[in-house]
Amino acid sequence: MQSIVDVMPRLQFGYARGALPELLADPQVLTVIGFGRDAPEHDDPRYLQVQLEPHGAAPFEVWRSAQAVTAGRDGELQWAQSGDRLFGALLVDEAAVGGIVEAARIAYSTLLQFCTARGFTAPLRFWNYIDAITVGDGDDERYRGFNRGRAAGIAGRLDRYPAATAIGRHDGSRRLQVYWLAGRMPGRGIENPRQVSAFHYPRQYGPQPPSFARATLADDGLPLLISGTASVVGHASVHPGDLDAQLGETLRNIDSLIGVARQQRPALPSALGSHSLVKVYVRNREDMPRVEARLRERLAPETPLLLLHAEVCRRELLVEIDSCHG
Ligand code: 3EB
C-alpha cells in the first residue's frame, strides 16, 4: 500500500567516469559537469564545463533525477528541470557589461527572474566561479565587487540566502560563471555556531557582506547542501600558512554544521562518507597530493572526492571544501 506521506523523489549526486554521450543518453540525467581544459565539448543544455583543473583525471559530476527531464537554453542561460528541481547555469562576460560588479548584478537578477517565471521561486544552492578573485586591493578586490553586485542582483528578490560557493579560477577568462539548483519550496538556512554568519561579517571584509547561508536543508529528497567551508572561526581565518591545521579546522566546521542539521533531520549521517559528494578546492597545485592523502586518512575510504586547483577568496586560506551530504 502506498504511504499517504508524500516522499520527495530523490535527486542523486555522484562522480562518474563514463563517456559523456553515454551519460547524457540517460533521460533522467539533470546535469553533467566536466572539469578543466580536457573536459569534452557538448551542446546538450544539461552539460556544463567548469574551468578548474582537477587533480589527476577528473570524473564527471552527475546529478540524476527520479523523473524525466526537460532542458533548453535562453540566451546565455542554460537550464534543465525535472519535477520540483531546476538546474541552471549562466556565463556573463565582464567586459561586455563594465566589470565584475555589474556582471554579478546582472547574473543574479537575470537568473532569479528566470527561475521565478518558471515557478522555481526558491534557489537552494549557488556555485560562483570567478576569474582572478583576489585581484585588486582593499575594497577594489574583485571578490568584494562580486559581493556588491550579487547583493544588488538579489535585493528585493530573495528573503533568505541559500548555501553557496564562491571560488577563483585561474583561466584568465573574465567571464563570471554561476550555476545553481532551485526548487519550488524554500529550504532552511543552516548556520554554524563556530562561525559568524557570512551575511553578518564585519566591515573589514568589505562594504557588502557575502550573501550566503552555511548550508541549505531542503525537502528530504535533497541532501544537506553544504557551502564552501574553510578554516574560518568566528569571522577570522585561522592557521595561516598551515595546510594540515586548515584542513582540520575545515572538517571541524563541516562536522559542526552536520550536527546542527541533524537536530532538524536526525536521519542524516553524522559524518562525511560514501553518502556524501565532496569537492575540495586547493590554492597551491603542489599541495594537492598532500590534501588528498590527509583527506583519505580522515574520511571513510569510499567517500567520493574531487580535488580542484582553485583560488580561495581570502589570500591566506589554502583550502576550501563543499559537499552534498546524505
Ligand atoms: C568563508 O567562510 C569562505 O561568497 O558565496 C565560502 C562560501 C566563502 C561561499 C560566497 C564565500 C562564499 O567566508 C568564503
PDB file of C-alpha atoms in Angstrom, residues 32-321:
ATOM      1  CA  VAL A  32      26.644  16.682 -16.046  1.00  0.00           C
ATOM      2  CA  ILE A  33      29.651  18.826 -15.125  1.00  0.00           C
ATOM      3  CA  GLY A  34      33.071  18.418 -16.760  1.00  0.00           C
ATOM      4  CA  PHE A  35      36.173  19.946 -15.145  1.00  0.00           C
ATOM      5  CA  GLY A  36      39.300  21.530 -16.595  1.00  0.00           C
ATOM      6  CA  ARG A  37      40.603  22.187 -20.068  1.00  0.00           C
ATOM      7  CA  ASP A  38      40.464  18.498 -21.049  1.00  0.00           C
ATOM      8  CA  ALA A  39      36.707  18.258 -20.439  1.00  0.00           C
ATOM      9  CA  PRO A  40      34.945  17.454 -23.725  1.00  0.00           C
ATOM     10  CA  GLU A  41      32.641  19.856 -25.535  1.00  0.00           C
ATOM     11  CA  HIS A  42      28.931  19.062 -25.941  1.00  0.00           C
ATOM     12  CA  ASP A  43      25.971  21.280 -26.785  1.00  0.00           C
ATOM     13  CA  ASP A  44      23.430  19.490 -24.570  1.00  0.00           C
ATOM     14  CA  PRO A  45      21.974  22.178 -22.218  1.00  0.00           C
ATOM     15  CA  ARG A  46      22.302  19.722 -19.322  1.00  0.00           C
ATOM     16  CA  TYR A  47      26.101  19.794 -19.730  1.00  0.00           C
ATOM     17  CA  LEU A  48      28.388  22.372 -18.180  1.00  0.00           C
ATOM     18  CA  GLN A  49      32.148  22.890 -18.287  1.00  0.00           C
ATOM     19  CA  VAL A  50      33.899  24.360 -15.263  1.00  0.00           C
ATOM     20  CA  GLN A  51      37.391  25.721 -15.925  1.00  0.00           C
ATOM     21  CA  LEU A  52      39.053  24.453 -12.767  1.00  0.00           C
ATOM     22  CA  GLU A  53      41.854  21.944 -13.244  1.00  0.00           C
ATOM     23  CA  PRO A  54      41.343  18.625 -11.455  1.00  0.00           C
ATOM     24  CA  HIS A  55      43.991  16.648  -9.595  1.00  0.00           C
ATOM     25  CA  GLY A  56      44.525  13.712 -11.960  1.00  0.00           C
ATOM     26  CA  ALA A  57      41.905  12.568 -14.440  1.00  0.00           C
ATOM     27  CA  ALA A  58      38.623  14.199 -13.497  1.00  0.00           C
ATOM     28  CA  PRO A  59      35.386  12.255 -13.301  1.00  0.00           C
ATOM     29  CA  PHE A  60      32.186  13.937 -14.420  1.00  0.00           C
ATOM     30  CA  GLU A  61      29.834  15.180 -11.747  1.00  0.00           C
ATOM     31  CA  VAL A  62      26.355  13.844 -12.453  1.00  0.00           C
ATOM     32  CA  TRP A  63      23.017  14.900 -10.937  1.00  0.00           C
ATOM     33  CA  ARG A  64      20.290  12.394 -11.654  1.00  0.00           C
ATOM     34  CA  SER A  65      16.584  12.879 -11.135  1.00  0.00           C
ATOM     35  CA  ALA A  66      13.939  10.275 -10.350  1.00  0.00           C
ATOM     36  CA  GLN A  67      11.806  11.661 -13.188  1.00  0.00           C
ATOM     37  CA  ALA A  68      12.148  12.720 -16.808  1.00  0.00           C
ATOM     38  CA  VAL A  69      13.994  15.933 -17.593  1.00  0.00           C
ATOM     39  CA  THR A  70      13.295  18.792 -19.979  1.00  0.00           C
ATOM     40  CA  ALA A  71      16.069  21.221 -20.860  1.00  0.00           C
ATOM     41  CA  GLY A  72      16.868  24.204 -23.024  1.00  0.00           C
ATOM     42  CA  ARG A  73      18.700  27.490 -23.481  1.00  0.00           C
ATOM     43  CA  ASP A  74      17.586  31.078 -23.098  1.00  0.00           C
ATOM     44  CA  GLY A  75      20.327  33.437 -24.290  1.00  0.00           C
ATOM     45  CA  GLU A  76      23.421  32.795 -22.184  1.00  0.00           C
ATOM     46  CA  LEU A  77      21.393  30.818 -19.663  1.00  0.00           C
ATOM     47  CA  GLN A  78      21.084  27.035 -19.842  1.00  0.00           C
ATOM     48  CA  TRP A  79      18.580  25.085 -17.774  1.00  0.00           C
ATOM     49  CA  ALA A  80      17.177  21.639 -17.082  1.00  0.00           C
ATOM     50  CA  GLN A  81      14.177  20.815 -14.970  1.00  0.00           C
ATOM     51  CA  SER A  82      12.535  17.756 -13.519  1.00  0.00           C
ATOM     52  CA  GLY A  83       9.568  17.784 -11.170  1.00  0.00           C
ATOM     53  CA  ASP A  84      10.407  20.169  -8.376  1.00  0.00           C
ATOM     54  CA  ARG A  85      14.080  20.686  -9.333  1.00  0.00           C
ATOM     55  CA  LEU A  86      15.636  23.177 -11.652  1.00  0.00           C
ATOM     56  CA  PHE A  87      19.295  23.287 -12.592  1.00  0.00           C
ATOM     57  CA  GLY A  88      20.562  26.450 -14.294  1.00  0.00           C
ATOM     58  CA  ALA A  89      23.861  27.929 -15.412  1.00  0.00           C
ATOM     59  CA  LEU A  90      24.877  31.313 -16.728  1.00  0.00           C
ATOM     60  CA  LEU A  91      28.036  32.973 -18.053  1.00  0.00           C
ATOM     61  CA  VAL A  92      28.384  36.763 -18.060  1.00  0.00           C
ATOM     62  CA  ASP A  93      31.199  38.456 -19.976  1.00  0.00           C
ATOM     63  CA  GLU A  94      32.516  41.126 -17.606  1.00  0.00           C
ATOM     64  CA  ALA A  95      33.949  43.355 -20.358  1.00  0.00           C
ATOM     65  CA  ALA A  96      30.612  43.475 -22.152  1.00  0.00           C
ATOM     66  CA  VAL A  97      28.803  44.822 -19.074  1.00  0.00           C
ATOM     67  CA  GLY A  98      31.527  47.009 -17.498  1.00  0.00           C
ATOM     68  CA  GLY A  99      33.139  44.831 -14.843  1.00  0.00           C
ATOM     69  CA  ILE A 100      32.670  42.262 -12.103  1.00  0.00           C
ATOM     70  CA  VAL A 101      30.165  44.271 -10.017  1.00  0.00           C
ATOM     71  CA  GLU A 102      27.773  44.699 -12.907  1.00  0.00           C
ATOM     72  CA  ALA A 103      28.367  41.121 -14.130  1.00  0.00           C
ATOM     73  CA  ALA A 104      27.325  39.765 -10.721  1.00  0.00           C
ATOM     74  CA  ARG A 105      24.295  42.054 -10.503  1.00  0.00           C
ATOM     75  CA  ILE A 106      23.128  41.029 -13.978  1.00  0.00           C
ATOM     76  CA  ALA A 107      23.786  37.334 -13.334  1.00  0.00           C
ATOM     77  CA  TYR A 108      21.685  37.288 -10.168  1.00  0.00           C
ATOM     78  CA  SER A 109      18.849  39.491 -11.384  1.00  0.00           C
ATOM     79  CA  THR A 110      18.646  37.502 -14.639  1.00  0.00           C
ATOM     80  CA  LEU A 111      18.693  34.082 -13.062  1.00  0.00           C
ATOM     81  CA  LEU A 112      16.243  34.986 -10.281  1.00  0.00           C
ATOM     82  CA  GLN A 113      13.787  36.426 -12.806  1.00  0.00           C
ATOM     83  CA  PHE A 114      14.173  33.318 -14.937  1.00  0.00           C
ATOM     84  CA  CYS A 115      13.582  30.965 -12.008  1.00  0.00           C
ATOM     85  CA  THR A 116      10.560  32.909 -10.756  1.00  0.00           C
ATOM     86  CA  ALA A 117       8.992  32.932 -14.215  1.00  0.00           C
ATOM     87  CA  ARG A 118       9.225  29.124 -14.296  1.00  0.00           C
ATOM     88  CA  GLY A 119       7.764  28.718 -10.808  1.00  0.00           C
ATOM     89  CA  PHE A 120      11.070  27.919  -9.108  1.00  0.00           C
ATOM     90  CA  THR A 121      10.962  30.699  -6.541  1.00  0.00           C
ATOM     91  CA  ALA A 122      13.381  29.031  -4.135  1.00  0.00           C
ATOM     92  CA  PRO A 123      17.060  28.896  -5.090  1.00  0.00           C
ATOM     93  CA  LEU A 124      18.688  26.295  -2.842  1.00  0.00           C
ATOM     94  CA  ARG A 125      22.371  26.311  -3.781  1.00  0.00           C
ATOM     95  CA  PHE A 126      24.686  28.530  -5.844  1.00  0.00           C
ATOM     96  CA  TRP A 127      28.185  27.907  -7.189  1.00  0.00           C
ATOM     97  CA  ASN A 128      30.097  31.020  -8.327  1.00  0.00           C
ATOM     98  CA  TYR A 129      33.357  30.719 -10.278  1.00  0.00           C
ATOM     99  CA  ILE A 130      35.225  33.996 -10.655  1.00  0.00           C
ATOM    100  CA  ASP A 131      38.455  34.591 -12.532  1.00  0.00           C
ATOM    101  CA  ALA A 132      41.273  36.309 -10.594  1.00  0.00           C
ATOM    102  CA  ILE A 133      39.089  36.508  -7.461  1.00  0.00           C
ATOM    103  CA  THR A 134      41.672  38.165  -5.176  1.00  0.00           C
ATOM    104  CA  VAL A 135      42.989  40.704  -7.701  1.00  0.00           C
ATOM    105  CA  GLY A 136      42.562  44.336  -6.548  1.00  0.00           C
ATOM    106  CA  ASP A 137      43.352  45.965  -3.215  1.00  0.00           C
ATOM    107  CA  GLY A 138      41.069  46.710  -0.299  1.00  0.00           C
ATOM    108  CA  ASP A 139      37.504  47.400  -1.335  1.00  0.00           C
ATOM    109  CA  ASP A 140      38.558  47.206  -5.012  1.00  0.00           C
ATOM    110  CA  GLU A 141      39.249  43.496  -4.687  1.00  0.00           C
ATOM    111  CA  ARG A 142      37.248  41.575  -7.275  1.00  0.00           C
ATOM    112  CA  TYR A 143      35.628  39.287  -4.686  1.00  0.00           C
ATOM    113  CA  ARG A 144      34.351  42.351  -2.808  1.00  0.00           C
ATOM    114  CA  GLY A 145      32.994  43.710  -6.091  1.00  0.00           C
ATOM    115  CA  PHE A 146      31.293  40.383  -6.728  1.00  0.00           C
ATOM    116  CA  ASN A 147      29.652  40.624  -3.285  1.00  0.00           C
ATOM    117  CA  ARG A 148      28.314  44.097  -4.081  1.00  0.00           C
ATOM    118  CA  GLY A 149      26.916  43.037  -7.436  1.00  0.00           C
ATOM    119  CA  ARG A 150      25.431  39.796  -6.090  1.00  0.00           C
ATOM    120  CA  ALA A 151      23.657  41.667  -3.269  1.00  0.00           C
ATOM    121  CA  ALA A 152      22.290  44.231  -5.735  1.00  0.00           C
ATOM    122  CA  GLY A 153      21.014  41.473  -8.037  1.00  0.00           C
ATOM    123  CA  ILE A 154      19.346  39.658  -5.136  1.00  0.00           C
ATOM    124  CA  ALA A 155      17.868  42.771  -3.472  1.00  0.00           C
ATOM    125  CA  GLY A 156      14.102  42.578  -3.232  1.00  0.00           C
ATOM    126  CA  ARG A 157      14.012  39.159  -4.900  1.00  0.00           C
ATOM    127  CA  LEU A 158      15.031  36.836  -2.049  1.00  0.00           C
ATOM    128  CA  ASP A 159      14.090  36.900   1.613  1.00  0.00           C
ATOM    129  CA  ARG A 160      16.662  34.296   2.669  1.00  0.00           C
ATOM    130  CA  TYR A 161      20.067  33.181   1.475  1.00  0.00           C
ATOM    131  CA  PRO A 162      20.842  29.751   0.076  1.00  0.00           C
ATOM    132  CA  ALA A 163      24.125  27.913   0.529  1.00  0.00           C
ATOM    133  CA  ALA A 164      26.891  28.897  -1.909  1.00  0.00           C
ATOM    134  CA  THR A 165      30.442  28.516  -3.073  1.00  0.00           C
ATOM    135  CA  ALA A 166      32.473  31.443  -4.451  1.00  0.00           C
ATOM    136  CA  ILE A 167      35.860  30.350  -5.769  1.00  0.00           C
ATOM    137  CA  GLY A 168      38.546  31.742  -8.041  1.00  0.00           C
ATOM    138  CA  ARG A 169      39.501  30.404 -11.453  1.00  0.00           C
ATOM    139  CA  HIS A 170      42.976  30.715 -12.980  1.00  0.00           C
ATOM    140  CA  ASP A 171      41.940  30.543 -16.654  1.00  0.00           C
ATOM    141  CA  GLY A 172      42.257  34.294 -17.354  1.00  0.00           C
ATOM    142  CA  SER A 173      38.812  34.479 -18.954  1.00  0.00           C
ATOM    143  CA  ARG A 174      36.923  37.344 -17.325  1.00  0.00           C
ATOM    144  CA  ARG A 175      33.574  35.637 -17.515  1.00  0.00           C
ATOM    145  CA  LEU A 176      31.560  35.165 -14.361  1.00  0.00           C
ATOM    146  CA  GLN A 177      30.110  31.666 -14.159  1.00  0.00           C
ATOM    147  CA  VAL A 178      27.174  30.916 -11.866  1.00  0.00           C
ATOM    148  CA  TYR A 179      25.293  27.653 -11.689  1.00  0.00           C
ATOM    149  CA  TRP A 180      22.577  26.720  -9.242  1.00  0.00           C
ATOM    150  CA  LEU A 181      19.884  24.374  -8.018  1.00  0.00           C
ATOM    151  CA  ALA A 182      16.421  25.796  -7.386  1.00  0.00           C
ATOM    152  CA  GLY A 183      13.188  24.352  -6.049  1.00  0.00           C
ATOM    153  CA  ARG A 184       9.585  25.385  -5.605  1.00  0.00           C
ATOM    154  CA  MET A 185       9.653  25.376  -1.801  1.00  0.00           C
ATOM    155  CA  PRO A 186      12.286  27.257   0.194  1.00  0.00           C
ATOM    156  CA  GLY A 187      14.842  25.305   2.155  1.00  0.00           C
ATOM    157  CA  ARG A 188      16.023  26.123   5.632  1.00  0.00           C
ATOM    158  CA  GLY A 189      19.301  28.020   6.027  1.00  0.00           C
ATOM    159  CA  ILE A 190      21.671  26.326   8.465  1.00  0.00           C
ATOM    160  CA  GLU A 191      24.297  28.399  10.284  1.00  0.00           C
ATOM    161  CA  ASN A 192      27.395  27.203  12.070  1.00  0.00           C
ATOM    162  CA  PRO A 193      27.744  28.102  15.785  1.00  0.00           C
ATOM    163  CA  ARG A 194      31.554  28.092  15.328  1.00  0.00           C
ATOM    164  CA  GLN A 195      31.347  30.828  12.685  1.00  0.00           C
ATOM    165  CA  VAL A 196      29.838  34.281  12.380  1.00  0.00           C
ATOM    166  CA  SER A 197      27.174  34.096   9.679  1.00  0.00           C
ATOM    167  CA  ALA A 198      28.766  35.362   6.463  1.00  0.00           C
ATOM    168  CA  PHE A 199      25.919  37.854   5.972  1.00  0.00           C
ATOM    169  CA  HIS A 200      26.974  39.404   9.326  1.00  0.00           C
ATOM    170  CA  TYR A 201      30.704  39.646   8.593  1.00  0.00           C
ATOM    171  CA  PRO A 202      32.150  42.931   9.922  1.00  0.00           C
ATOM    172  CA  ARG A 203      33.227  45.833   7.699  1.00  0.00           C
ATOM    173  CA  GLN A 204      36.877  44.720   7.487  1.00  0.00           C
ATOM    174  CA  TYR A 205      35.896  42.120   4.842  1.00  0.00           C
ATOM    175  CA  GLY A 206      34.326  44.708   2.575  1.00  0.00           C
ATOM    176  CA  PRO A 207      31.367  47.081   2.334  1.00  0.00           C
ATOM    177  CA  GLN A 208      28.928  44.298   1.432  1.00  0.00           C
ATOM    178  CA  PRO A 209      28.933  41.052   3.440  1.00  0.00           C
ATOM    179  CA  PRO A 210      28.629  37.854   1.388  1.00  0.00           C
ATOM    180  CA  SER A 211      25.047  36.715   0.715  1.00  0.00           C
ATOM    181  CA  PHE A 212      25.038  33.038   1.617  1.00  0.00           C
ATOM    182  CA  ALA A 213      23.986  30.578   4.321  1.00  0.00           C
ATOM    183  CA  ARG A 214      26.456  27.968   5.609  1.00  0.00           C
ATOM    184  CA  ALA A 215      24.164  25.180   4.340  1.00  0.00           C
ATOM    185  CA  THR A 216      20.668  24.575   2.994  1.00  0.00           C
ATOM    186  CA  LEU A 217      18.433  21.846   4.344  1.00  0.00           C
ATOM    187  CA  ALA A 218      15.585  21.461   1.857  1.00  0.00           C
ATOM    188  CA  ASP A 219      12.979  18.707   1.468  1.00  0.00           C
ATOM    189  CA  ASP A 220      14.009  15.140   2.231  1.00  0.00           C
ATOM    190  CA  GLY A 221      14.607  14.385  -1.457  1.00  0.00           C
ATOM    191  CA  LEU A 222      17.747  16.517  -1.290  1.00  0.00           C
ATOM    192  CA  PRO A 223      20.958  16.055   0.645  1.00  0.00           C
ATOM    193  CA  LEU A 224      22.220  18.705   3.038  1.00  0.00           C
ATOM    194  CA  LEU A 225      23.778  21.266   0.684  1.00  0.00           C
ATOM    195  CA  ILE A 226      26.928  22.462   2.447  1.00  0.00           C
ATOM    196  CA  SER A 227      28.517  25.742   1.338  1.00  0.00           C
ATOM    197  CA  GLY A 228      32.176  26.234   0.619  1.00  0.00           C
ATOM    198  CA  THR A 229      33.744  25.801   4.055  1.00  0.00           C
ATOM    199  CA  ALA A 230      37.206  26.899   5.081  1.00  0.00           C
ATOM    200  CA  SER A 231      39.416  27.472   8.102  1.00  0.00           C
ATOM    201  CA  VAL A 232      37.334  30.343   9.428  1.00  0.00           C
ATOM    202  CA  VAL A 233      36.409  30.539  13.128  1.00  0.00           C
ATOM    203  CA  GLY A 234      34.251  33.437  14.256  1.00  0.00           C
ATOM    204  CA  HIS A 235      34.922  35.616  11.233  1.00  0.00           C
ATOM    205  CA  ALA A 236      38.702  35.232  11.213  1.00  0.00           C
ATOM    206  CA  SER A 237      40.883  32.993   9.086  1.00  0.00           C
ATOM    207  CA  VAL A 238      42.824  30.706  11.425  1.00  0.00           C
ATOM    208  CA  HIS A 239      46.094  28.782  10.915  1.00  0.00           C
ATOM    209  CA  PRO A 240      47.529  30.968   8.105  1.00  0.00           C
ATOM    210  CA  GLY A 241      50.242  29.050   6.245  1.00  0.00           C
ATOM    211  CA  ASP A 242      49.444  25.724   7.948  1.00  0.00           C
ATOM    212  CA  LEU A 243      47.727  23.453   5.438  1.00  0.00           C
ATOM    213  CA  ASP A 244      47.128  20.488   7.766  1.00  0.00           C
ATOM    214  CA  ALA A 245      45.694  22.690  10.512  1.00  0.00           C
ATOM    215  CA  GLN A 246      43.430  24.484   7.995  1.00  0.00           C
ATOM    216  CA  LEU A 247      42.140  21.135   6.765  1.00  0.00           C
ATOM    217  CA  GLY A 248      41.437  20.038  10.337  1.00  0.00           C
ATOM    218  CA  GLU A 249      39.569  23.261  11.123  1.00  0.00           C
ATOM    219  CA  THR A 250      37.570  22.981   7.879  1.00  0.00           C
ATOM    220  CA  LEU A 251      36.493  19.438   8.750  1.00  0.00           C
ATOM    221  CA  ARG A 252      35.531  20.573  12.268  1.00  0.00           C
ATOM    222  CA  ASN A 253      33.375  23.282  10.719  1.00  0.00           C
ATOM    223  CA  ILE A 254      31.660  20.731   8.478  1.00  0.00           C
ATOM    224  CA  ASP A 255      31.108  18.344  11.413  1.00  0.00           C
ATOM    225  CA  SER A 256      29.585  21.208  13.366  1.00  0.00           C
ATOM    226  CA  LEU A 257      27.203  22.097  10.515  1.00  0.00           C
ATOM    227  CA  ILE A 258      26.155  18.479  10.091  1.00  0.00           C
ATOM    228  CA  GLY A 259      25.477  18.382  13.839  1.00  0.00           C
ATOM    229  CA  VAL A 260      23.152  21.373  13.598  1.00  0.00           C
ATOM    230  CA  ALA A 261      21.370  19.922  10.560  1.00  0.00           C
ATOM    231  CA  ARG A 262      20.883  16.590  12.373  1.00  0.00           C
ATOM    232  CA  GLN A 263      18.839  18.383  15.033  1.00  0.00           C
ATOM    233  CA  GLN A 264      16.332  19.061  12.231  1.00  0.00           C
ATOM    234  CA  ARG A 265      16.853  15.789  10.368  1.00  0.00           C
ATOM    235  CA  PRO A 266      18.211  13.049  12.654  1.00  0.00           C
ATOM    236  CA  ALA A 267      18.404  10.575   9.764  1.00  0.00           C
ATOM    237  CA  LEU A 268      21.319  12.495   8.220  1.00  0.00           C
ATOM    238  CA  PRO A 269      24.580  10.550   8.557  1.00  0.00           C
ATOM    239  CA  SER A 270      26.764  12.092  11.268  1.00  0.00           C
ATOM    240  CA  ALA A 271      29.938  12.361   9.166  1.00  0.00           C
ATOM    241  CA  LEU A 272      31.047  12.747   5.572  1.00  0.00           C
ATOM    242  CA  GLY A 273      31.269   9.357   3.849  1.00  0.00           C
ATOM    243  CA  SER A 274      30.007   7.234   0.972  1.00  0.00           C
ATOM    244  CA  HIS A 275      26.641   9.104   1.059  1.00  0.00           C
ATOM    245  CA  SER A 276      28.389  12.462   0.518  1.00  0.00           C
ATOM    246  CA  LEU A 277      29.867  14.187  -2.502  1.00  0.00           C
ATOM    247  CA  VAL A 278      32.978  16.089  -1.501  1.00  0.00           C
ATOM    248  CA  LYS A 279      34.662  18.781  -3.588  1.00  0.00           C
ATOM    249  CA  VAL A 280      37.949  20.203  -2.431  1.00  0.00           C
ATOM    250  CA  TYR A 281      39.402  23.461  -3.735  1.00  0.00           C
ATOM    251  CA  VAL A 282      43.180  23.697  -3.272  1.00  0.00           C
ATOM    252  CA  ARG A 283      45.032  27.002  -3.717  1.00  0.00           C
ATOM    253  CA  ASN A 284      48.526  25.639  -4.491  1.00  0.00           C
ATOM    254  CA  ARG A 285      48.764  22.921  -7.101  1.00  0.00           C
ATOM    255  CA  GLU A 286      51.747  21.325  -5.337  1.00  0.00           C
ATOM    256  CA  ASP A 287      49.596  20.808  -2.199  1.00  0.00           C
ATOM    257  CA  MET A 288      47.083  18.589  -3.993  1.00  0.00           C
ATOM    258  CA  PRO A 289      48.706  15.190  -3.261  1.00  0.00           C
ATOM    259  CA  ARG A 290      49.092  16.114   0.406  1.00  0.00           C
ATOM    260  CA  VAL A 291      45.479  17.291   0.686  1.00  0.00           C
ATOM    261  CA  GLU A 292      44.266  14.093  -0.926  1.00  0.00           C
ATOM    262  CA  ALA A 293      46.384  11.941   1.392  1.00  0.00           C
ATOM    263  CA  ARG A 294      45.194  13.791   4.521  1.00  0.00           C
ATOM    264  CA  LEU A 295      41.551  13.520   3.480  1.00  0.00           C
ATOM    265  CA  ARG A 296      41.905   9.832   2.680  1.00  0.00           C
ATOM    266  CA  GLU A 297      43.196   9.387   6.247  1.00  0.00           C
ATOM    267  CA  ARG A 298      40.402  11.435   7.764  1.00  0.00           C
ATOM    268  CA  LEU A 299      37.354  10.377   5.691  1.00  0.00           C
ATOM    269  CA  ALA A 300      35.760   6.973   5.183  1.00  0.00           C
ATOM    270  CA  PRO A 301      37.590   5.131   2.342  1.00  0.00           C
ATOM    271  CA  GLU A 302      34.664   5.168  -0.096  1.00  0.00           C
ATOM    272  CA  THR A 303      33.977   8.916   0.211  1.00  0.00           C
ATOM    273  CA  PRO A 304      33.559  10.424  -3.300  1.00  0.00           C
ATOM    274  CA  LEU A 305      36.254  13.079  -3.538  1.00  0.00           C
ATOM    275  CA  LEU A 306      37.211  15.554  -6.262  1.00  0.00           C
ATOM    276  CA  LEU A 307      40.169  17.932  -5.881  1.00  0.00           C
ATOM    277  CA  LEU A 308      40.313  21.087  -7.987  1.00  0.00           C
ATOM    278  CA  HIS A 309      43.027  23.716  -8.307  1.00  0.00           C
ATOM    279  CA  ALA A 310      41.249  26.945  -7.358  1.00  0.00           C
ATOM    280  CA  GLU A 311      41.829  30.193  -5.561  1.00  0.00           C
ATOM    281  CA  VAL A 312      40.030  30.652  -2.251  1.00  0.00           C
ATOM    282  CA  CYS A 313      38.597  34.171  -1.820  1.00  0.00           C
ATOM    283  CA  ARG A 314      40.806  35.096   1.153  1.00  0.00           C
ATOM    284  CA  ARG A 315      44.510  35.053   0.276  1.00  0.00           C
ATOM    285  CA  GLU A 316      45.559  33.245   3.470  1.00  0.00           C
ATOM    286  CA  LEU A 317      43.143  30.350   3.008  1.00  0.00           C
ATOM    287  CA  LEU A 318      44.790  27.333   1.364  1.00  0.00           C
ATOM    288  CA  VAL A 319      41.811  25.020   1.056  1.00  0.00           C
ATOM    289  CA  GLU A 320      38.009  25.059   0.954  1.00  0.00           C
ATOM    290  CA  ILE A 321      35.568  22.138   0.883  1.00  0.00           C
TER     291      ILE A 321
END
